[in-house]
Short mmCIF file of C-alpha atoms in Angstrom, two decimals:
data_model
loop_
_atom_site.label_atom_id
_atom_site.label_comp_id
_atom_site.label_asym_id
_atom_site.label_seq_id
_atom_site.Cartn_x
_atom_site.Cartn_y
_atom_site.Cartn_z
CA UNK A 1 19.08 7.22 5.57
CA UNK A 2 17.85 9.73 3.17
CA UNK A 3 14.26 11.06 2.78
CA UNK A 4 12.55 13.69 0.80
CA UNK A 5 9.36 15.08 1.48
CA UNK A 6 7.47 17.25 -1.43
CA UNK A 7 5.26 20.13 -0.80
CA UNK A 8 2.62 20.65 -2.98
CA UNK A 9 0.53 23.66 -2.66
CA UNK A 10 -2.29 22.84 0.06
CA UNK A 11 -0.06 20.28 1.38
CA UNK A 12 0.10 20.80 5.47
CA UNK A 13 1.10 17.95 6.93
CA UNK A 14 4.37 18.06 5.08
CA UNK A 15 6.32 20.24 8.00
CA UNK A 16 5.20 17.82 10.51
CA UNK A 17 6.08 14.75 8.42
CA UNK A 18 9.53 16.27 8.06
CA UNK A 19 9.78 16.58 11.71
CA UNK A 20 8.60 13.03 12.40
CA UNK A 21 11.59 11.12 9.82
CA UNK A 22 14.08 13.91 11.70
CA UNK A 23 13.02 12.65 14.92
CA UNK A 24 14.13 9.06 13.54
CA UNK A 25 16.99 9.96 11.83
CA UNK A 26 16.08 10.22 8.63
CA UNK A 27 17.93 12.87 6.83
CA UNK A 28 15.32 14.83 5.24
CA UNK A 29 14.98 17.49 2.42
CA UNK A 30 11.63 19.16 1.38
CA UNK A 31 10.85 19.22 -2.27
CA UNK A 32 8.91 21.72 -4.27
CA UNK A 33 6.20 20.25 -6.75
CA UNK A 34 7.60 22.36 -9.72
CA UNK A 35 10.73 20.69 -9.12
CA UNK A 36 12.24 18.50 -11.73
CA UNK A 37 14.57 16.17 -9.74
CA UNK A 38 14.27 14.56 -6.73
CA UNK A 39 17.29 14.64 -4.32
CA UNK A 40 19.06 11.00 -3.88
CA UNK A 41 16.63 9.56 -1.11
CA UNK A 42 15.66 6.19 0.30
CA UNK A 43 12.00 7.37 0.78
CA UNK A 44 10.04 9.51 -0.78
CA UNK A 45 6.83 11.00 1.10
CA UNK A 46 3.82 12.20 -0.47
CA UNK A 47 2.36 14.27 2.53
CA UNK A 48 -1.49 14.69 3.41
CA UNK A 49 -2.98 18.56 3.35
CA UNK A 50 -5.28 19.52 0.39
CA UNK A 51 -3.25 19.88 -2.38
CA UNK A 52 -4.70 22.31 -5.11
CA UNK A 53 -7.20 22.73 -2.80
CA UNK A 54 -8.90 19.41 -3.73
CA UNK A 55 -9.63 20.60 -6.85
CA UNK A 56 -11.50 18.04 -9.83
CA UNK A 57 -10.92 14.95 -7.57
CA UNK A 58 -8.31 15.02 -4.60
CA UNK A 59 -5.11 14.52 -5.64
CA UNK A 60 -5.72 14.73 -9.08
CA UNK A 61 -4.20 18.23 -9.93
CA UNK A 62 -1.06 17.10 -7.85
CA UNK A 63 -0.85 14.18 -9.79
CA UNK A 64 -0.05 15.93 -12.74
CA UNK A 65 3.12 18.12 -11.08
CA UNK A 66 6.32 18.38 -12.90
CA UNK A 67 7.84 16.76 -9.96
CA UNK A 68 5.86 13.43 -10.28
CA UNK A 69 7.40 12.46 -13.40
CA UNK A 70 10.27 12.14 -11.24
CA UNK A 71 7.51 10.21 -8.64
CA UNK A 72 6.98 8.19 -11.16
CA UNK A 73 10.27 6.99 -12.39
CA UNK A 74 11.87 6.35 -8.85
CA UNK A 75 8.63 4.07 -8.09
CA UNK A 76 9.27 2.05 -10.88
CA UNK A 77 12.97 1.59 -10.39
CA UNK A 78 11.70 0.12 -6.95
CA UNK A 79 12.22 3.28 -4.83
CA UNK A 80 10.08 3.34 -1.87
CA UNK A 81 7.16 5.92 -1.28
CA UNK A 82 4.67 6.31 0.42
CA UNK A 83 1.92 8.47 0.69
CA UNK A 84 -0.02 9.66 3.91
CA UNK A 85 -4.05 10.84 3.23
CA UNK A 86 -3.82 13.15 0.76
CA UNK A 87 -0.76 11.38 -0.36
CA UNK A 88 -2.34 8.30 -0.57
CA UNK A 89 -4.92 10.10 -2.89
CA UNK A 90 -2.02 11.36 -5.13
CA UNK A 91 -1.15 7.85 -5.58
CA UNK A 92 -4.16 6.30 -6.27
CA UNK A 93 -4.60 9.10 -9.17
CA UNK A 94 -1.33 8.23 -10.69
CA UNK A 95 -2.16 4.92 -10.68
CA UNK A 96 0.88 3.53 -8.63
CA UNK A 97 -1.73 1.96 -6.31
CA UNK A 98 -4.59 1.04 -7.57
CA UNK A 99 -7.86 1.95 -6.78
CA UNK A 100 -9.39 5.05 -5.80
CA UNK A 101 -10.42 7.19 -2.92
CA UNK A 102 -14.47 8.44 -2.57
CA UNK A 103 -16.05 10.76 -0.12
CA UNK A 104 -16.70 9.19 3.42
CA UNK A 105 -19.78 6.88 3.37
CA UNK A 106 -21.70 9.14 5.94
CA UNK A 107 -20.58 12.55 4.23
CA UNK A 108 -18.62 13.63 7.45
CA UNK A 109 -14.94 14.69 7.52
CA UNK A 110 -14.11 12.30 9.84
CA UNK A 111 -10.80 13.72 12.45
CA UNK A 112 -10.37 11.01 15.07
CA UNK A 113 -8.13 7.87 16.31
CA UNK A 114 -8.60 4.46 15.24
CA UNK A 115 -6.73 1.22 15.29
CA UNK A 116 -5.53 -0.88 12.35
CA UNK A 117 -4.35 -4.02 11.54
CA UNK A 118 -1.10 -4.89 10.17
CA UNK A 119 -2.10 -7.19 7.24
CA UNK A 120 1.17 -8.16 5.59
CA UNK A 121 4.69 -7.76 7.19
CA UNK A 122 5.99 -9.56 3.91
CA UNK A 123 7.57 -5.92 2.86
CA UNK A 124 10.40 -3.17 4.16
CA UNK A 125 7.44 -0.86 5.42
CA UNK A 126 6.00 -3.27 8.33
CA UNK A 127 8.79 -6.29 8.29
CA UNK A 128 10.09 -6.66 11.96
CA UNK A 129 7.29 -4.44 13.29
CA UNK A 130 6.59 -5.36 16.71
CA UNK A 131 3.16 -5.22 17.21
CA UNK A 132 0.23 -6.14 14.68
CA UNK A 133 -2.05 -3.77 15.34
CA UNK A 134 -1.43 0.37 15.39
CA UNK A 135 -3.35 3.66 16.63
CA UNK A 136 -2.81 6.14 14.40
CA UNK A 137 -5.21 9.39 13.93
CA UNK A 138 -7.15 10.06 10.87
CA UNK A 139 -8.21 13.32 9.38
CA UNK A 140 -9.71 12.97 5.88
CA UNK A 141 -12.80 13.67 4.58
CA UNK A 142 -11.95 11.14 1.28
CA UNK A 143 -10.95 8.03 2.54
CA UNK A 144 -13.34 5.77 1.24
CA UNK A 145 -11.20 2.89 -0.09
CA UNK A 146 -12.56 1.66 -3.67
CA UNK A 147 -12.09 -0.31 -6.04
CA UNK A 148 -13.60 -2.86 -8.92
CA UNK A 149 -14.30 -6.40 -8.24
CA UNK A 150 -11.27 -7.49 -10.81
CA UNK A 151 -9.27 -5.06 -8.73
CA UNK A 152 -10.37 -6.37 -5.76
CA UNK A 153 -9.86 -9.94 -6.54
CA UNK A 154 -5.69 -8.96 -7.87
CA UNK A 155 -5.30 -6.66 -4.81
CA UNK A 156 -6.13 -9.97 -2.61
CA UNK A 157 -4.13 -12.53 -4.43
CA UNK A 158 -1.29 -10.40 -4.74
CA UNK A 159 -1.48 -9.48 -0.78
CA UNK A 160 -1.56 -5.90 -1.41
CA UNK A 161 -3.86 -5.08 1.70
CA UNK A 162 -1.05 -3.48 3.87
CA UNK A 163 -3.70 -2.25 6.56
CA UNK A 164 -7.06 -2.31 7.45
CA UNK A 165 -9.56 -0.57 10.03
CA UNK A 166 -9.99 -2.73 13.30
CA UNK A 167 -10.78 -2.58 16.90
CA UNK A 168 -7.85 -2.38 19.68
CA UNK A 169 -7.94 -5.96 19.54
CA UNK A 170 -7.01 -6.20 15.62
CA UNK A 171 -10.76 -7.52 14.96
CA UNK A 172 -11.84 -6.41 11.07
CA UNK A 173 -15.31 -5.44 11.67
CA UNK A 174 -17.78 -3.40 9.43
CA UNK A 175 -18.53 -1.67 13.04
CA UNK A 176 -14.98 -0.30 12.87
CA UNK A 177 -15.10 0.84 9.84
CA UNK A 178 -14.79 4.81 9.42
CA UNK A 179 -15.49 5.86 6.30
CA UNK A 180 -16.91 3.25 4.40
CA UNK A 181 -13.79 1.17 2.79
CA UNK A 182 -14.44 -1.67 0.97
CA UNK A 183 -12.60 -4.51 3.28
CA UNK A 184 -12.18 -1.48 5.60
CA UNK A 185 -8.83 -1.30 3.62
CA UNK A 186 -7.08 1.95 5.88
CA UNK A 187 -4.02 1.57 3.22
CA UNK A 188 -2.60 -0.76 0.35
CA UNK A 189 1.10 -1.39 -1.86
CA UNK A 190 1.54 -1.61 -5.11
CA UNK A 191 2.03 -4.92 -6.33
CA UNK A 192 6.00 -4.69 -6.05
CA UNK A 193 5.20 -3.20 -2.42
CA UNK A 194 7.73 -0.27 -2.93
CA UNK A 195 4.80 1.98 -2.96
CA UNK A 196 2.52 2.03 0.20
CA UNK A 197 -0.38 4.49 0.31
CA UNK A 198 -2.43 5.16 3.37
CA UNK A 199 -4.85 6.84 5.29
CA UNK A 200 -3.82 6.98 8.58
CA UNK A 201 -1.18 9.35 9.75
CA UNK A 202 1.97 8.43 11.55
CA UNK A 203 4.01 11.59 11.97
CA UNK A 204 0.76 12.49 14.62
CA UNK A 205 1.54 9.59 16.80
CA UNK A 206 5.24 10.56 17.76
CA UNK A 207 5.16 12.48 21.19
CA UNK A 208 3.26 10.72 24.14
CA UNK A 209 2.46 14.13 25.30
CA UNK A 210 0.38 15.24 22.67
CA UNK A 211 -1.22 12.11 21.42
CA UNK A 212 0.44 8.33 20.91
CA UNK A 213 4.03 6.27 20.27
CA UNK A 214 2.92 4.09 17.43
CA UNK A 215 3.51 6.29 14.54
CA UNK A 216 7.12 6.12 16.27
CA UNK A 217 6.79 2.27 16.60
CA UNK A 218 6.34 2.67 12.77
CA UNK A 219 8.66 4.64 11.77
CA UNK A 220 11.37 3.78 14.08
CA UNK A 221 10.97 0.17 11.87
CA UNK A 222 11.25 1.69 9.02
CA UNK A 223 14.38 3.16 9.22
CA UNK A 224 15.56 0.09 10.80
CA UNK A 225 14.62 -2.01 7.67
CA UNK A 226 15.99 0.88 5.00
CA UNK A 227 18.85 0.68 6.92
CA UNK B 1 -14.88 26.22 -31.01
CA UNK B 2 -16.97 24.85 -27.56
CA UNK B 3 -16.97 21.55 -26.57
CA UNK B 4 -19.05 20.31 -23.20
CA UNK B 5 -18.31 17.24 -21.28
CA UNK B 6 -20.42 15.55 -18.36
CA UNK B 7 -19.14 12.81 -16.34
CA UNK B 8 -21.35 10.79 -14.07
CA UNK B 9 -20.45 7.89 -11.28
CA UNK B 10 -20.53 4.55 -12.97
CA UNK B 11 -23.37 2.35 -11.67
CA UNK B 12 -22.14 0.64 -9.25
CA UNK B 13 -19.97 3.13 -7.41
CA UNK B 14 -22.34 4.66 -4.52
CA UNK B 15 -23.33 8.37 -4.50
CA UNK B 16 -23.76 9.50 -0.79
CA UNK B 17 -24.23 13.18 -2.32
CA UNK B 18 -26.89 12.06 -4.52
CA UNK B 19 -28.51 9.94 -2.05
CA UNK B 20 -28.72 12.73 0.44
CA UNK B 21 -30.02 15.13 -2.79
CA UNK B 22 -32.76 12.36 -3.14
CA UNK B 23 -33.68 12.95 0.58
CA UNK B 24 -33.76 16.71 0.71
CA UNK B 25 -35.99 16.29 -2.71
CA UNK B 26 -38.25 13.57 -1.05
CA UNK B 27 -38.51 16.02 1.97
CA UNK B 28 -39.41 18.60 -0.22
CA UNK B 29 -42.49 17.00 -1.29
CA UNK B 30 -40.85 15.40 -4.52
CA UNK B 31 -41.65 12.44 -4.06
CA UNK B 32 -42.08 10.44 -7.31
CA UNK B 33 -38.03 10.67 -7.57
CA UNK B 34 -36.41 7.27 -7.66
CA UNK B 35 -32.92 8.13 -8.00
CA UNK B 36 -30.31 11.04 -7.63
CA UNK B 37 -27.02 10.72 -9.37
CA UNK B 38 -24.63 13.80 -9.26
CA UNK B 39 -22.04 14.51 -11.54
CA UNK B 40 -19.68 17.02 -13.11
CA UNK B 41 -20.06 19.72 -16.02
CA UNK B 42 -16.86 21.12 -18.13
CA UNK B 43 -17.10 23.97 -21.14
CA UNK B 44 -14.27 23.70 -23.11
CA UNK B 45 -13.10 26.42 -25.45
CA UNK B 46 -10.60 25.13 -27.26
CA UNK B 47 -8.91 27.04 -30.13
CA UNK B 48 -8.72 23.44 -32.56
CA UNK B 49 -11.21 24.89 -35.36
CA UNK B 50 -11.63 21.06 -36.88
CA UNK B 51 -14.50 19.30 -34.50
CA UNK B 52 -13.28 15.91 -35.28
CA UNK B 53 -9.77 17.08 -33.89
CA UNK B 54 -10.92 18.79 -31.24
CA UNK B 55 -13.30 16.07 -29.76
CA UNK B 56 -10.47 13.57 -29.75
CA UNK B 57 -8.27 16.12 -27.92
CA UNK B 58 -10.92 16.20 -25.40
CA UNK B 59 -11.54 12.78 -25.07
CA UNK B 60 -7.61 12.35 -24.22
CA UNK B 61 -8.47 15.08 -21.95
CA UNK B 62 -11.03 13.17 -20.01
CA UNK B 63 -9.15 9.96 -20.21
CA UNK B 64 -5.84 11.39 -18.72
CA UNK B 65 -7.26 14.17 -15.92
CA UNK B 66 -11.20 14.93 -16.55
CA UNK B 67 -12.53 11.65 -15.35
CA UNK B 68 -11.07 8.95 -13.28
CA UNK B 69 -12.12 5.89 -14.99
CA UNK B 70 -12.23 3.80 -11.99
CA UNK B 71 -15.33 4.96 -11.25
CA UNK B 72 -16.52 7.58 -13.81
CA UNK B 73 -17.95 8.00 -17.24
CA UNK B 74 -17.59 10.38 -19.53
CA UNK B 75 -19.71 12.29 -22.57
CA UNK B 76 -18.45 14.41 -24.84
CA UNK B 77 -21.50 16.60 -26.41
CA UNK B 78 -21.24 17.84 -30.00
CA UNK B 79 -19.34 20.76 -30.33
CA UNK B 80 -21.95 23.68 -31.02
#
């Protein structure tokens, strides 16, 4: 399996991202944001970091790059991507999730471990996964999920929720809610769910000796189900 | 030829910044301040001579990077 990883400047989680998919197998080639083309891949990552330095809105600047016409095109042919923090920001800007991402509730960059819940395994991203609810580590200090009530109301009926902020158990609680999300929504698909855009970052959770296993639970499904 | 823009939050999309603005303000002894909404500023020199022209180019502007229209506004003021 292919992957391609692109580096926009301010990106930093992009070197560790690329040696997460290794890990897995994924065959993986970074990408510069001036780019034109992407390489043939099966996934395409949108990396978190602070692209343009979180310039305007997060992820806005980046969501103009000459690569992301490219993005763009390979979302809509049904090519997966997905996009980790600041990723998931890049996303919501180019509109390939909807939404948008607002400064944490509580105005704290918020750098800790929480648990979410696996909402929907109806998709390539968490079909076969075997557990329903993950600890990943989050690190953001824009990862306030929102969105308007019309948007709301699609994003349920379509089942576009992929994961949401819960206790160990997989409870949904406002009390385990970080940042403020509406529906403590932690990460969401397009409506196609080829696109998946999250918060939470798996390529921390890959070595037991420095932190957790279920970013490699999660990825090592992945592969699995591109494969 | 100049052309300013502000965009604010829409109404219903909460402010934490402003809230916490609001505070410092009430702290300060401000007190007769019922709300704090912050928002963003842009001067645009642009080099379209024809103001008609040049405030549609920045309203594409907004529309496309300057505001997110999920949840923000935008005004373009007269160019000077």
């Amino acid at each position: 399996m292919k992957s391609a990883v692109i580096t926009f400047p301010g990106s930093n989680c992009d070197r560790d991202m690329d040696v997460a998919l290794k890990k897995f197998g994924f065959k993986n080639k970074m990408v510069w944001h001036q780019d034109v083309e992407l390489p043939k891949s099966d996934l395409i990552v949108l990396p978190g970091g602070f692209s343009y330095g979180d310039y305007l809105r997060c992820g806005s600047m980046a969501s103009k790059s000459k690569i992301m016409q490219s993005v763009i095109n390979f979302a809509n042919s049904g090519g997966m991507i997905m996009g980790i923090c600041n990723g998931f920001q890049i996303l919501v800007e180019t509109g390939l999730v909807p939404g948008v991402l607002l400064r944490n509730k509580y105005l704290e960059f918020i750098c800790k471990n929480v648990f979410v819940k696996i909402n929907d395994k109806n998709n390539d991203y968490f079909k076969n996964i075997n557990s329903n609810v993950l600890e990943l580590h989050i690190a953001h200090n824009e990862g306030n999920y929102f969105c308007t009530n019309d948007q709301l109301k699609e994003i349920e009926d379509n089942e576009q929720i992929a994961i949401n902020y819960c206790n160990q158990n997989g409870q949904v609680e406002d009390s385990f809610n970080p940042n403020g999300s509406i529906k403590n929504i932690a990460g969401i698909f397009n409506k196609e769910k080829n696109v998946l855009g999250m918060m939470p970052h798996p390529e921390r959770m890959i070595d037991t000796s420095l932190s957790g296993e279920d970013g490699s639970l999660f990825l090592k499904n992945l592969i699995n189900n591109l494969k | 030829m100049k052309i300013s823009v502000i965009i604010t939050l829409k109404k219903d999309v909460l402010d934490p910044q402003g809230k916490v603005i609001h505070q410092a303000l009430d702290g300060m002894g401000f007190d007769d301040v019922n709300e704090v909404r912050q928002g963003k500023y842009f001067e645009i020199d642009t080099k379209e001579t024809n103001p008609k022209k040049a405030k549609d180019k920045v309203e594409e502007m907004c529309k496309k990077l300057l505001a997110n229209l999920v949840i923000e506004n935008y005004k373009i003021i007269d160019a000077n």
